[in-house]
């Protein structure tokens, strides 16, 4: 299980949030891209996975001051969920549901 995802040490500009997988399938890929960016950025799970029913702390260490992201979640069973315009700064967490 992944305990912390971080591309760099946390700084004031880095985005930190809790990722909750309350589905019945393991999360195998998780992408964020700032709203308006046409391509998905790197897979934040980086080869790991988030088991069903588990939670991890995510740090996006890109130094941006962006809060609103488009989110793509890919599950082991092949399902993909895309959500646009998620304000992760205000929410402080992101929960994946069935």
PDB file of N, CA and C in Angstrom:
ATOM      1  N   UNK A   1       0.835  -1.173   0.000  1.00  0.00           N
ATOM      2  CA  UNK A   1       0.000   0.000   0.000  1.00  0.00           C
ATOM      3  C   UNK A   1       0.881   1.237   0.000  1.00  0.00           C
ATOM      4  N   UNK A   2       0.461   2.280  -0.662  1.00  0.00           N
ATOM      5  CA  UNK A   2       1.203   3.524  -0.738  1.00  0.00           C
ATOM      6  C   UNK A   2       0.865   4.380   0.471  1.00  0.00           C
ATOM      7  N   UNK A   3       1.856   4.909   1.149  1.00  0.00           N
ATOM      8  CA  UNK A   3       1.604   5.756   2.309  1.00  0.00           C
ATOM      9  C   UNK A   3       1.628   7.229   1.952  1.00  0.00           C
ATOM     10  N   UNK A   4       2.490   7.620   1.030  1.00  0.00           N
ATOM     11  CA  UNK A   4       2.606   9.029   0.658  1.00  0.00           C
ATOM     12  C   UNK A   4       3.108   9.115  -0.765  1.00  0.00           C
ATOM     13  N   UNK A   5       2.477   9.970  -1.546  1.00  0.00           N
ATOM     14  CA  UNK A   5       2.916  10.209  -2.916  1.00  0.00           C
ATOM     15  C   UNK A   5       3.501  11.599  -2.951  1.00  0.00           C
ATOM     16  N   UNK A   6       4.733  11.724  -3.393  1.00  0.00           N
ATOM     17  CA  UNK A   6       5.340  13.044  -3.419  1.00  0.00           C
ATOM     18  C   UNK A   6       6.439  13.075  -4.457  1.00  0.00           C
ATOM     19  N   UNK A   7       6.373  14.073  -5.322  1.00  0.00           N
ATOM     20  CA  UNK A   7       7.406  14.244  -6.330  1.00  0.00           C
ATOM     21  C   UNK A   7       8.547  15.099  -5.797  1.00  0.00           C
ATOM     22  N   UNK A   8       8.301  15.848  -4.736  1.00  0.00           N
ATOM     23  CA  UNK A   8       9.294  16.748  -4.161  1.00  0.00           C
ATOM     24  C   UNK A   8       8.885  17.060  -2.729  1.00  0.00           C
ATOM     25  N   UNK A   9       9.793  17.638  -1.938  1.00  0.00           N
ATOM     26  CA  UNK A   9       9.420  18.030  -0.584  1.00  0.00           C
ATOM     27  C   UNK A   9       8.264  19.021  -0.607  1.00  0.00           C
ATOM     28  N   UNK A  10       7.429  18.989   0.433  1.00  0.00           N
ATOM     29  CA  UNK A  10       6.265  19.881   0.477  1.00  0.00           C
ATOM     30  C   UNK A  10       6.687  21.311   0.782  1.00  0.00           C
ATOM     31  N   UNK A  11       6.223  22.239  -0.030  1.00  0.00           N
ATOM     32  CA  UNK A  11       6.419  23.666   0.167  1.00  0.00           C
ATOM     33  C   UNK A  11       5.046  24.308   0.231  1.00  0.00           C
ATOM     34  N   UNK A  12       4.983  25.577   0.581  1.00  0.00           N
ATOM     35  CA  UNK A  12       3.710  26.275   0.739  1.00  0.00           C
ATOM     36  C   UNK A  12       2.855  26.195  -0.516  1.00  0.00           C
ATOM     37  N   UNK A  13       3.473  26.170  -1.693  1.00  0.00           N
ATOM     38  CA  UNK A  13       2.719  26.157  -2.940  1.00  0.00           C
ATOM     39  C   UNK A  13       2.246  24.762  -3.333  1.00  0.00           C
ATOM     40  N   UNK A  14       2.769  23.743  -2.699  1.00  0.00           N
ATOM     41  CA  UNK A  14       2.394  22.381  -3.050  1.00  0.00           C
ATOM     42  C   UNK A  14       0.971  22.084  -2.578  1.00  0.00           C
ATOM     43  N   UNK A  15       0.289  21.249  -3.329  1.00  0.00           N
ATOM     44  CA  UNK A  15      -1.076  20.851  -3.011  1.00  0.00           C
ATOM     45  C   UNK A  15      -1.045  19.534  -2.252  1.00  0.00           C
ATOM     46  N   UNK A  16      -1.690  19.499  -1.100  1.00  0.00           N
ATOM     47  CA  UNK A  16      -1.796  18.275  -0.314  1.00  0.00           C
ATOM     48  C   UNK A  16      -3.268  17.979  -0.070  1.00  0.00           C
ATOM     49  N   UNK A  17      -3.647  16.720  -0.276  1.00  0.00           N
ATOM     50  CA  UNK A  17      -5.026  16.323  -0.009  1.00  0.00           C
ATOM     51  C   UNK A  17      -5.078  14.830   0.284  1.00  0.00           C
ATOM     52  N   UNK A  18      -6.179  14.414   0.882  1.00  0.00           N
ATOM     53  CA  UNK A  18      -6.410  13.011   1.189  1.00  0.00           C
ATOM     54  C   UNK A  18      -7.188  12.382   0.044  1.00  0.00           C
ATOM     55  N   UNK A  19      -6.732  11.225  -0.423  1.00  0.00           N
ATOM     56  CA  UNK A  19      -7.408  10.479  -1.480  1.00  0.00           C
ATOM     57  C   UNK A  19      -8.036   9.239  -0.853  1.00  0.00           C
ATOM     58  N   UNK A  20      -9.363   9.143  -0.937  1.00  0.00           N
ATOM     59  CA  UNK A  20     -10.126   8.046  -0.347  1.00  0.00           C
ATOM     60  C   UNK A  20     -10.702   7.162  -1.449  1.00  0.00           C
ATOM     61  N   UNK A  21     -10.402   5.885  -1.400  1.00  0.00           N
ATOM     62  CA  UNK A  21     -10.961   4.940  -2.367  1.00  0.00           C
ATOM     63  C   UNK A  21     -12.010   4.090  -1.652  1.00  0.00           C
ATOM     64  N   UNK A  22     -13.274   4.508  -1.727  1.00  0.00           N
ATOM     65  CA  UNK A  22     -14.345   3.757  -1.075  1.00  0.00           C
ATOM     66  C   UNK A  22     -15.105   2.887  -2.082  1.00  0.00           C
ATOM     67  N   UNK A  23     -14.446   2.571  -3.198  1.00  0.00           N
ATOM     68  CA  UNK A  23     -15.028   1.673  -4.194  1.00  0.00           C
ATOM     69  C   UNK A  23     -14.679   0.227  -3.834  1.00  0.00           C
ATOM     70  N   UNK A  24     -15.144  -0.711  -4.644  1.00  0.00           N
ATOM     71  CA  UNK A  24     -14.823  -2.126  -4.433  1.00  0.00           C
ATOM     72  C   UNK A  24     -13.673  -2.587  -5.328  1.00  0.00           C
ATOM     73  N   UNK A  25     -13.017  -1.637  -6.010  1.00  0.00           N
ATOM     74  CA  UNK A  25     -11.923  -1.975  -6.922  1.00  0.00           C
ATOM     75  C   UNK A  25     -10.676  -1.168  -6.577  1.00  0.00           C
ATOM     76  N   UNK A  26      -9.511  -1.783  -6.765  1.00  0.00           N
ATOM     77  CA  UNK A  26      -8.248  -1.085  -6.522  1.00  0.00           C
ATOM     78  C   UNK A  26      -8.057   0.028  -7.548  1.00  0.00           C
ATOM     79  N   UNK A  27      -7.552   1.160  -7.100  1.00  0.00           N
ATOM     80  CA  UNK A  27      -7.203   2.274  -7.982  1.00  0.00           C
ATOM     81  C   UNK A  27      -5.781   2.037  -8.470  1.00  0.00           C
ATOM     82  N   UNK A  28      -5.588   1.949  -9.794  1.00  0.00           N
ATOM     83  CA  UNK A  28      -4.267   1.630 -10.335  1.00  0.00           C
ATOM     84  C   UNK A  28      -3.594   2.812 -11.028  1.00  0.00           C
ATOM     85  N   UNK A  29      -4.372   3.834 -11.405  1.00  0.00           N
ATOM     86  CA  UNK A  29      -3.802   5.043 -11.999  1.00  0.00           C
ATOM     87  C   UNK A  29      -4.618   6.237 -11.518  1.00  0.00           C
ATOM     88  N   UNK A  30      -3.923   7.359 -11.258  1.00  0.00           N
ATOM     89  CA  UNK A  30      -4.596   8.570 -10.789  1.00  0.00           C
ATOM     90  C   UNK A  30      -3.875   9.773 -11.382  1.00  0.00           C
ATOM     91  N   UNK A  31      -4.616  10.550 -12.156  1.00  0.00           N
ATOM     92  CA  UNK A  31      -4.041  11.688 -12.871  1.00  0.00           C
ATOM     93  C   UNK A  31      -4.744  12.982 -12.483  1.00  0.00           C
ATOM     94  N   UNK A  32      -3.968  14.053 -12.378  1.00  0.00           N
ATOM     95  CA  UNK A  32      -4.493  15.404 -12.203  1.00  0.00           C
ATOM     96  C   UNK A  32      -3.891  16.280 -13.281  1.00  0.00           C
ATOM     97  N   UNK A  33      -4.691  17.181 -13.803  1.00  0.00           N
ATOM     98  CA  UNK A  33      -4.193  18.217 -14.711  1.00  0.00           C
ATOM     99  C   UNK A  33      -4.944  19.495 -14.405  1.00  0.00           C
ATOM    100  N   UNK A  34      -4.244  20.622 -14.327  1.00  0.00           N
ATOM    101  CA  UNK A  34      -4.945  21.881 -14.096  1.00  0.00           C
ATOM    102  C   UNK A  34      -6.019  22.089 -15.166  1.00  0.00           C
ATOM    103  N   UNK A  35      -7.142  22.663 -14.770  1.00  0.00           N
ATOM    104  CA  UNK A  35      -8.220  22.953 -15.720  1.00  0.00           C
ATOM    105  C   UNK A  35      -7.646  23.751 -16.883  1.00  0.00           C
ATOM    106  N   UNK A  36      -8.016  23.366 -18.102  1.00  0.00           N
ATOM    107  CA  UNK A  36      -7.544  24.056 -19.295  1.00  0.00           C
ATOM    108  C   UNK A  36      -6.349  23.411 -19.962  1.00  0.00           C
ATOM    109  N   UNK A  37      -5.686  22.470 -19.274  1.00  0.00           N
ATOM    110  CA  UNK A  37      -4.562  21.740 -19.864  1.00  0.00           C
ATOM    111  C   UNK A  37      -5.147  20.556 -20.626  1.00  0.00           C
ATOM    112  N   UNK A  38      -4.739  20.381 -21.878  1.00  0.00           N
ATOM    113  CA  UNK A  38      -5.386  19.379 -22.734  1.00  0.00           C
ATOM    114  C   UNK A  38      -4.881  17.953 -22.535  1.00  0.00           C
ATOM    115  N   UNK A  39      -3.751  17.752 -21.886  1.00  0.00           N
ATOM    116  CA  UNK A  39      -3.198  16.413 -21.677  1.00  0.00           C
ATOM    117  C   UNK A  39      -3.130  16.098 -20.188  1.00  0.00           C
ATOM    118  N   UNK A  40      -3.258  14.806 -19.874  1.00  0.00           N
ATOM    119  CA  UNK A  40      -3.102  14.382 -18.484  1.00  0.00           C
ATOM    120  C   UNK A  40      -1.629  14.424 -18.108  1.00  0.00           C
ATOM    121  N   UNK A  41      -1.347  14.858 -16.892  1.00  0.00           N
ATOM    122  CA  UNK A  41       0.028  14.850 -16.399  1.00  0.00           C
ATOM    123  C   UNK A  41       0.352  13.442 -15.911  1.00  0.00           C
ATOM    124  N   UNK A  42       1.499  13.250 -15.270  1.00  0.00           N
ATOM    125  CA  UNK A  42       1.955  11.909 -14.902  1.00  0.00           C
ATOM    126  C   UNK A  42       1.020  11.215 -13.911  1.00  0.00           C
ATOM    127  N   UNK A  43       1.055   9.890 -13.953  1.00  0.00           N
ATOM    128  CA  UNK A  43       0.283   9.067 -13.024  1.00  0.00           C
ATOM    129  C   UNK A  43       0.854   9.266 -11.621  1.00  0.00           C
ATOM    130  N   UNK A  44       0.054   9.823 -10.719  1.00  0.00           N
ATOM    131  CA  UNK A  44       0.541  10.108  -9.370  1.00  0.00           C
ATOM    132  C   UNK A  44       0.776   8.848  -8.538  1.00  0.00           C
ATOM    133  N   UNK A  45       0.209   7.731  -8.944  1.00  0.00           N
ATOM    134  CA  UNK A  45       0.462   6.484  -8.218  1.00  0.00           C
ATOM    135  C   UNK A  45       1.795   5.862  -8.612  1.00  0.00           C
ATOM    136  N   UNK A  46       2.343   6.273  -9.745  1.00  0.00           N
ATOM    137  CA  UNK A  46       3.699   5.909 -10.143  1.00  0.00           C
ATOM    138  C   UNK A  46       3.993   4.412 -10.016  1.00  0.00           C
ATOM    139  N   UNK A  47       3.096   3.578 -10.553  1.00  0.00           N
ATOM    140  CA  UNK A  47       3.319   2.136 -10.526  1.00  0.00           C
ATOM    141  C   UNK A  47       2.754   1.433  -9.309  1.00  0.00           C
ATOM    142  N   UNK A  48       2.376   2.180  -8.286  1.00  0.00           N
ATOM    143  CA  UNK A  48       1.759   1.590  -7.093  1.00  0.00           C
ATOM    144  C   UNK A  48       0.243   1.542  -7.315  1.00  0.00           C
ATOM    145  N   UNK A  49      -0.512   1.190  -6.284  1.00  0.00           N
ATOM    146  CA  UNK A  49      -1.967   1.215  -6.385  1.00  0.00           C
ATOM    147  C   UNK A  49      -2.557   1.531  -5.019  1.00  0.00           C
ATOM    148  N   UNK A  50      -3.815   1.972  -5.027  1.00  0.00           N
ATOM    149  CA  UNK A  50      -4.541   2.257  -3.790  1.00  0.00           C
ATOM    150  C   UNK A  50      -5.649   1.214  -3.658  1.00  0.00           C
ATOM    151  N   UNK A  51      -5.498   0.286  -2.709  1.00  0.00           N
ATOM    152  CA  UNK A  51      -6.499  -0.769  -2.564  1.00  0.00           C
ATOM    153  C   UNK A  51      -7.889  -0.215  -2.242  1.00  0.00           C
ATOM    154  N   UNK A  52      -8.908  -0.959  -2.650  1.00  0.00           N
ATOM    155  CA  UNK A  52     -10.288  -0.610  -2.320  1.00  0.00           C
ATOM    156  C   UNK A  52     -10.417  -0.452  -0.809  1.00  0.00           C
ATOM    157  N   UNK A  53     -11.136   0.590  -0.382  1.00  0.00           N
ATOM    158  CA  UNK A  53     -11.373   0.823   1.035  1.00  0.00           C
ATOM    159  C   UNK A  53     -10.242   1.508   1.773  1.00  0.00           C
ATOM    160  N   UNK A  54      -9.209   1.959   1.072  1.00  0.00           N
ATOM    161  CA  UNK A  54      -8.060   2.585   1.721  1.00  0.00           C
ATOM    162  C   UNK A  54      -7.945   4.067   1.383  1.00  0.00           C
ATOM    163  N   UNK A  55      -7.095   4.736   2.143  1.00  0.00           N
ATOM    164  CA  UNK A  55      -6.874   6.174   2.031  1.00  0.00           C
ATOM    165  C   UNK A  55      -5.381   6.449   2.030  1.00  0.00           C
ATOM    166  N   UNK A  56      -4.964   7.456   1.252  1.00  0.00           N
ATOM    167  CA  UNK A  56      -3.574   7.912   1.277  1.00  0.00           C
ATOM    168  C   UNK A  56      -3.542   9.433   1.269  1.00  0.00           C
ATOM    169  N   UNK A  57      -2.426   9.972   1.669  1.00  0.00           N
ATOM    170  CA  UNK A  57      -2.180  11.410   1.586  1.00  0.00           C
ATOM    171  C   UNK A  57      -1.400  11.660   0.296  1.00  0.00           C
ATOM    172  N   UNK A  58      -1.854  12.613  -0.509  1.00  0.00           N
ATOM    173  CA  UNK A  58      -1.213  12.937  -1.781  1.00  0.00           C
ATOM    174  C   UNK A  58      -0.612  14.330  -1.698  1.00  0.00           C
ATOM    175  N   UNK A  59       0.623  14.468  -2.144  1.00  0.00           N
ATOM    176  CA  UNK A  59       1.270  15.771  -2.277  1.00  0.00           C
ATOM    177  C   UNK A  59       1.642  15.960  -3.733  1.00  0.00           C
ATOM    178  N   UNK A  60       1.123  17.029  -4.328  1.00  0.00           N
ATOM    179  CA  UNK A  60       1.481  17.393  -5.695  1.00  0.00           C
ATOM    180  C   UNK A  60       2.569  18.448  -5.559  1.00  0.00           C
ATOM    181  N   UNK A  61       3.815  18.034  -5.746  1.00  0.00           N
ATOM    182  CA  UNK A  61       4.967  18.895  -5.511  1.00  0.00           C
ATOM    183  C   UNK A  61       5.424  19.643  -6.739  1.00  0.00           C
ATOM    184  N   UNK A  62       4.481  20.310  -7.410  1.00  0.00           N
ATOM    185  CA  UNK A  62       4.855  21.017  -8.637  1.00  0.00           C
ATOM    186  C   UNK A  62       5.060  22.514  -8.428  1.00  0.00           C
ATOM    187  N   UNK A  63       4.835  23.004  -7.206  1.00  0.00           N
ATOM    188  CA  UNK A  63       5.069  24.412  -6.909  1.00  0.00           C
ATOM    189  C   UNK A  63       4.037  25.366  -7.483  1.00  0.00           C
ATOM    190  N   UNK A  64       3.014  24.845  -8.131  1.00  0.00           N
ATOM    191  CA  UNK A  64       1.972  25.702  -8.696  1.00  0.00           C
ATOM    192  C   UNK A  64       1.065  26.226  -7.584  1.00  0.00           C
ATOM    193  N   UNK A  65       0.347  27.267  -7.903  1.00  0.00           N
ATOM    194  CA  UNK A  65      -0.656  27.786  -6.975  1.00  0.00           C
ATOM    195  C   UNK A  65      -2.059  27.446  -7.476  1.00  0.00           C
ATOM    196  N   UNK A  66      -2.169  26.381  -8.236  1.00  0.00           N
ATOM    197  CA  UNK A  66      -3.435  25.937  -8.816  1.00  0.00           C
ATOM    198  C   UNK A  66      -4.228  25.142  -7.781  1.00  0.00           C
ATOM    199  N   UNK A  67      -5.539  25.362  -7.746  1.00  0.00           N
ATOM    200  CA  UNK A  67      -6.417  24.588  -6.865  1.00  0.00           C
ATOM    201  C   UNK A  67      -7.402  23.722  -7.636  1.00  0.00           C
ATOM    202  N   UNK A  68      -7.772  24.145  -8.836  1.00  0.00           N
ATOM    203  CA  UNK A  68      -8.826  23.469  -9.586  1.00  0.00           C
ATOM    204  C   UNK A  68      -8.221  22.573 -10.664  1.00  0.00           C
ATOM    205  N   UNK A  69      -8.535  21.290 -10.552  1.00  0.00           N
ATOM    206  CA  UNK A  69      -7.957  20.273 -11.430  1.00  0.00           C
ATOM    207  C   UNK A  69      -9.044  19.431 -12.085  1.00  0.00           C
ATOM    208  N   UNK A  70      -8.688  18.865 -13.229  1.00  0.00           N
ATOM    209  CA  UNK A  70      -9.449  17.773 -13.820  1.00  0.00           C
ATOM    210  C   UNK A  70      -8.814  16.491 -13.291  1.00  0.00           C
ATOM    211  N   UNK A  71      -9.637  15.487 -13.007  1.00  0.00           N
ATOM    212  CA  UNK A  71      -9.179  14.260 -12.360  1.00  0.00           C
ATOM    213  C   UNK A  71      -9.562  13.051 -13.217  1.00  0.00           C
ATOM    214  N   UNK A  72      -8.607  12.138 -13.407  1.00  0.00           N
ATOM    215  CA  UNK A  72      -8.874  10.869 -14.081  1.00  0.00           C
ATOM    216  C   UNK A  72      -8.427   9.735 -13.164  1.00  0.00           C
ATOM    217  N   UNK A  73      -9.360   8.844 -12.857  1.00  0.00           N
ATOM    218  CA  UNK A  73      -9.085   7.683 -12.010  1.00  0.00           C
ATOM    219  C   UNK A  73      -9.293   6.420 -12.833  1.00  0.00           C
ATOM    220  N   UNK A  74      -8.326   5.500 -12.777  1.00  0.00           N
ATOM    221  CA  UNK A  74      -8.406   4.244 -13.522  1.00  0.00           C
ATOM    222  C   UNK A  74      -8.322   3.102 -12.509  1.00  0.00           C
ATOM    223  N   UNK A  75      -9.288   2.184 -12.602  1.00  0.00           N
ATOM    224  CA  UNK A  75      -9.392   1.096 -11.643  1.00  0.00           C
ATOM    225  C   UNK A  75      -8.938  -0.231 -12.242  1.00  0.00           C
ATOM    226  N   UNK A  76      -8.595  -1.163 -11.362  1.00  0.00           N
ATOM    227  CA  UNK A  76      -8.104  -2.481 -11.771  1.00  0.00           C
ATOM    228  C   UNK A  76      -9.112  -3.217 -12.649  1.00  0.00           C
ATOM    229  N   UNK A  77     -10.401  -2.994 -12.404  1.00  0.00           N
ATOM    230  CA  UNK A  77     -11.434  -3.681 -13.192  1.00  0.00           C
ATOM    231  C   UNK A  77     -11.664  -3.044 -14.564  1.00  0.00           C
ATOM    232  N   UNK A  78     -10.878  -2.006 -14.892  1.00  0.00           N
ATOM    233  CA  UNK A  78     -10.966  -1.361 -16.197  1.00  0.00           C
ATOM    234  C   UNK A  78     -11.818  -0.109 -16.243  1.00  0.00           C
ATOM    235  N   UNK A  79     -12.591   0.137 -15.189  1.00  0.00           N
ATOM    236  CA  UNK A  79     -13.414   1.348 -15.154  1.00  0.00           C
ATOM    237  C   UNK A  79     -12.544   2.591 -15.081  1.00  0.00           C
ATOM    238  N   UNK A  80     -13.003   3.642 -15.755  1.00  0.00           N
ATOM    239  CA  UNK A  80     -12.343   4.946 -15.707  1.00  0.00           C
ATOM    240  C   UNK A  80     -13.380   5.978 -15.302  1.00  0.00           C
ATOM    241  N   UNK A  81     -12.978   6.877 -14.411  1.00  0.00           N
ATOM    242  CA  UNK A  81     -13.863   7.951 -13.974  1.00  0.00           C
ATOM    243  C   UNK A  81     -13.133   9.264 -14.186  1.00  0.00           C
ATOM    244  N   UNK A  82     -13.779  10.168 -14.903  1.00  0.00           N
ATOM    245  CA  UNK A  82     -13.206  11.482 -15.192  1.00  0.00           C
ATOM    246  C   UNK A  82     -14.110  12.543 -14.570  1.00  0.00           C
ATOM    247  N   UNK A  83     -13.513  13.464 -13.852  1.00  0.00           N
ATOM    248  CA  UNK A  83     -14.267  14.561 -13.250  1.00  0.00           C
ATOM    249  C   UNK A  83     -13.539  15.863 -13.553  1.00  0.00           C
ATOM    250  N   UNK A  84     -14.277  16.855 -13.954  1.00  0.00           N
ATOM    251  CA  UNK A  84     -13.702  18.147 -14.351  1.00  0.00           C
ATOM    252  C   UNK A  84     -13.941  19.210 -13.287  1.00  0.00           C
ATOM    253  N   UNK A  85     -12.962  20.097 -13.125  1.00  0.00           N
ATOM    254  CA  UNK A  85     -13.125  21.281 -12.290  1.00  0.00           C
ATOM    255  C   UNK A  85     -13.241  21.021 -10.800  1.00  0.00           C
ATOM    256  N   UNK A  86     -12.418  20.139 -10.257  1.00  0.00           N
ATOM    257  CA  UNK A  86     -12.453  19.812  -8.834  1.00  0.00           C
ATOM    258  C   UNK A  86     -11.520  20.763  -8.081  1.00  0.00           C
ATOM    259  N   UNK A  87     -12.053  21.487  -7.106  1.00  0.00           N
ATOM    260  CA  UNK A  87     -11.250  22.409  -6.291  1.00  0.00           C
ATOM    261  C   UNK A  87     -10.682  21.639  -5.101  1.00  0.00           C
ATOM    262  N   UNK A  88      -9.477  21.137  -5.247  1.00  0.00           N
ATOM    263  CA  UNK A  88      -8.862  20.300  -4.217  1.00  0.00           C
ATOM    264  C   UNK A  88      -8.379  21.103  -3.018  1.00  0.00           C
ATOM    265  N   UNK A  89      -8.135  22.394  -3.176  1.00  0.00           N
ATOM    266  CA  UNK A  89      -7.727  23.232  -2.043  1.00  0.00           C
ATOM    267  C   UNK A  89      -8.880  23.398  -1.063  1.00  0.00           C
ATOM    268  N   UNK A  90     -10.053  23.675  -1.582  1.00  0.00           N
ATOM    269  CA  UNK A  90     -11.224  23.875  -0.733  1.00  0.00           C
ATOM    270  C   UNK A  90     -11.663  22.569  -0.092  1.00  0.00           C
ATOM    271  N   UNK A  91     -11.669  21.492  -0.873  1.00  0.00           N
ATOM    272  CA  UNK A  91     -12.135  20.203  -0.361  1.00  0.00           C
ATOM    273  C   UNK A  91     -11.175  19.596   0.656  1.00  0.00           C
ATOM    274  N   UNK A  92      -9.886  19.639   0.369  1.00  0.00           N
ATOM    275  CA  UNK A  92      -8.896  19.025   1.249  1.00  0.00           C
ATOM    276  C   UNK A  92      -8.841  17.512   1.137  1.00  0.00           C
ATOM    277  N   UNK A  93      -9.818  16.938   0.429  1.00  0.00           N
ATOM    278  CA  UNK A  93      -9.826  15.496   0.194  1.00  0.00           C
ATOM    279  C   UNK A  93     -10.593  15.218  -1.095  1.00  0.00           C
ATOM    280  N   UNK A  94     -10.368  14.029  -1.638  1.00  0.00           N
ATOM    281  CA  UNK A  94     -11.071  13.599  -2.846  1.00  0.00           C
ATOM    282  C   UNK A  94     -11.458  12.147  -2.630  1.00  0.00           C
ATOM    283  N   UNK A  95     -12.752  11.859  -2.741  1.00  0.00           N
ATOM    284  CA  UNK A  95     -13.255  10.519  -2.473  1.00  0.00           C
ATOM    285  C   UNK A  95     -13.800   9.887  -3.738  1.00  0.00           C
ATOM    286  N   UNK A  96     -13.333   8.683  -4.008  1.00  0.00           N
ATOM    287  CA  UNK A  96     -13.800   7.892  -5.147  1.00  0.00           C
ATOM    288  C   UNK A  96     -14.915   6.980  -4.659  1.00  0.00           C
ATOM    289  N   UNK A  97     -16.098   7.093  -5.285  1.00  0.00           N
ATOM    290  CA  UNK A  97     -17.281   6.315  -4.908  1.00  0.00           C
ATOM    291  C   UNK A  97     -17.603   5.292  -5.980  1.00  0.00           C
ATOM    292  N   UNK A  98     -18.445   4.323  -5.642  1.00  0.00           N
ATOM    293  CA  UNK A  98     -18.951   3.333  -6.599  1.00  0.00           C
ATOM    294  C   UNK A  98     -19.657   4.029  -7.729  1.00  0.00           C
TER     295      UNK A  98
END
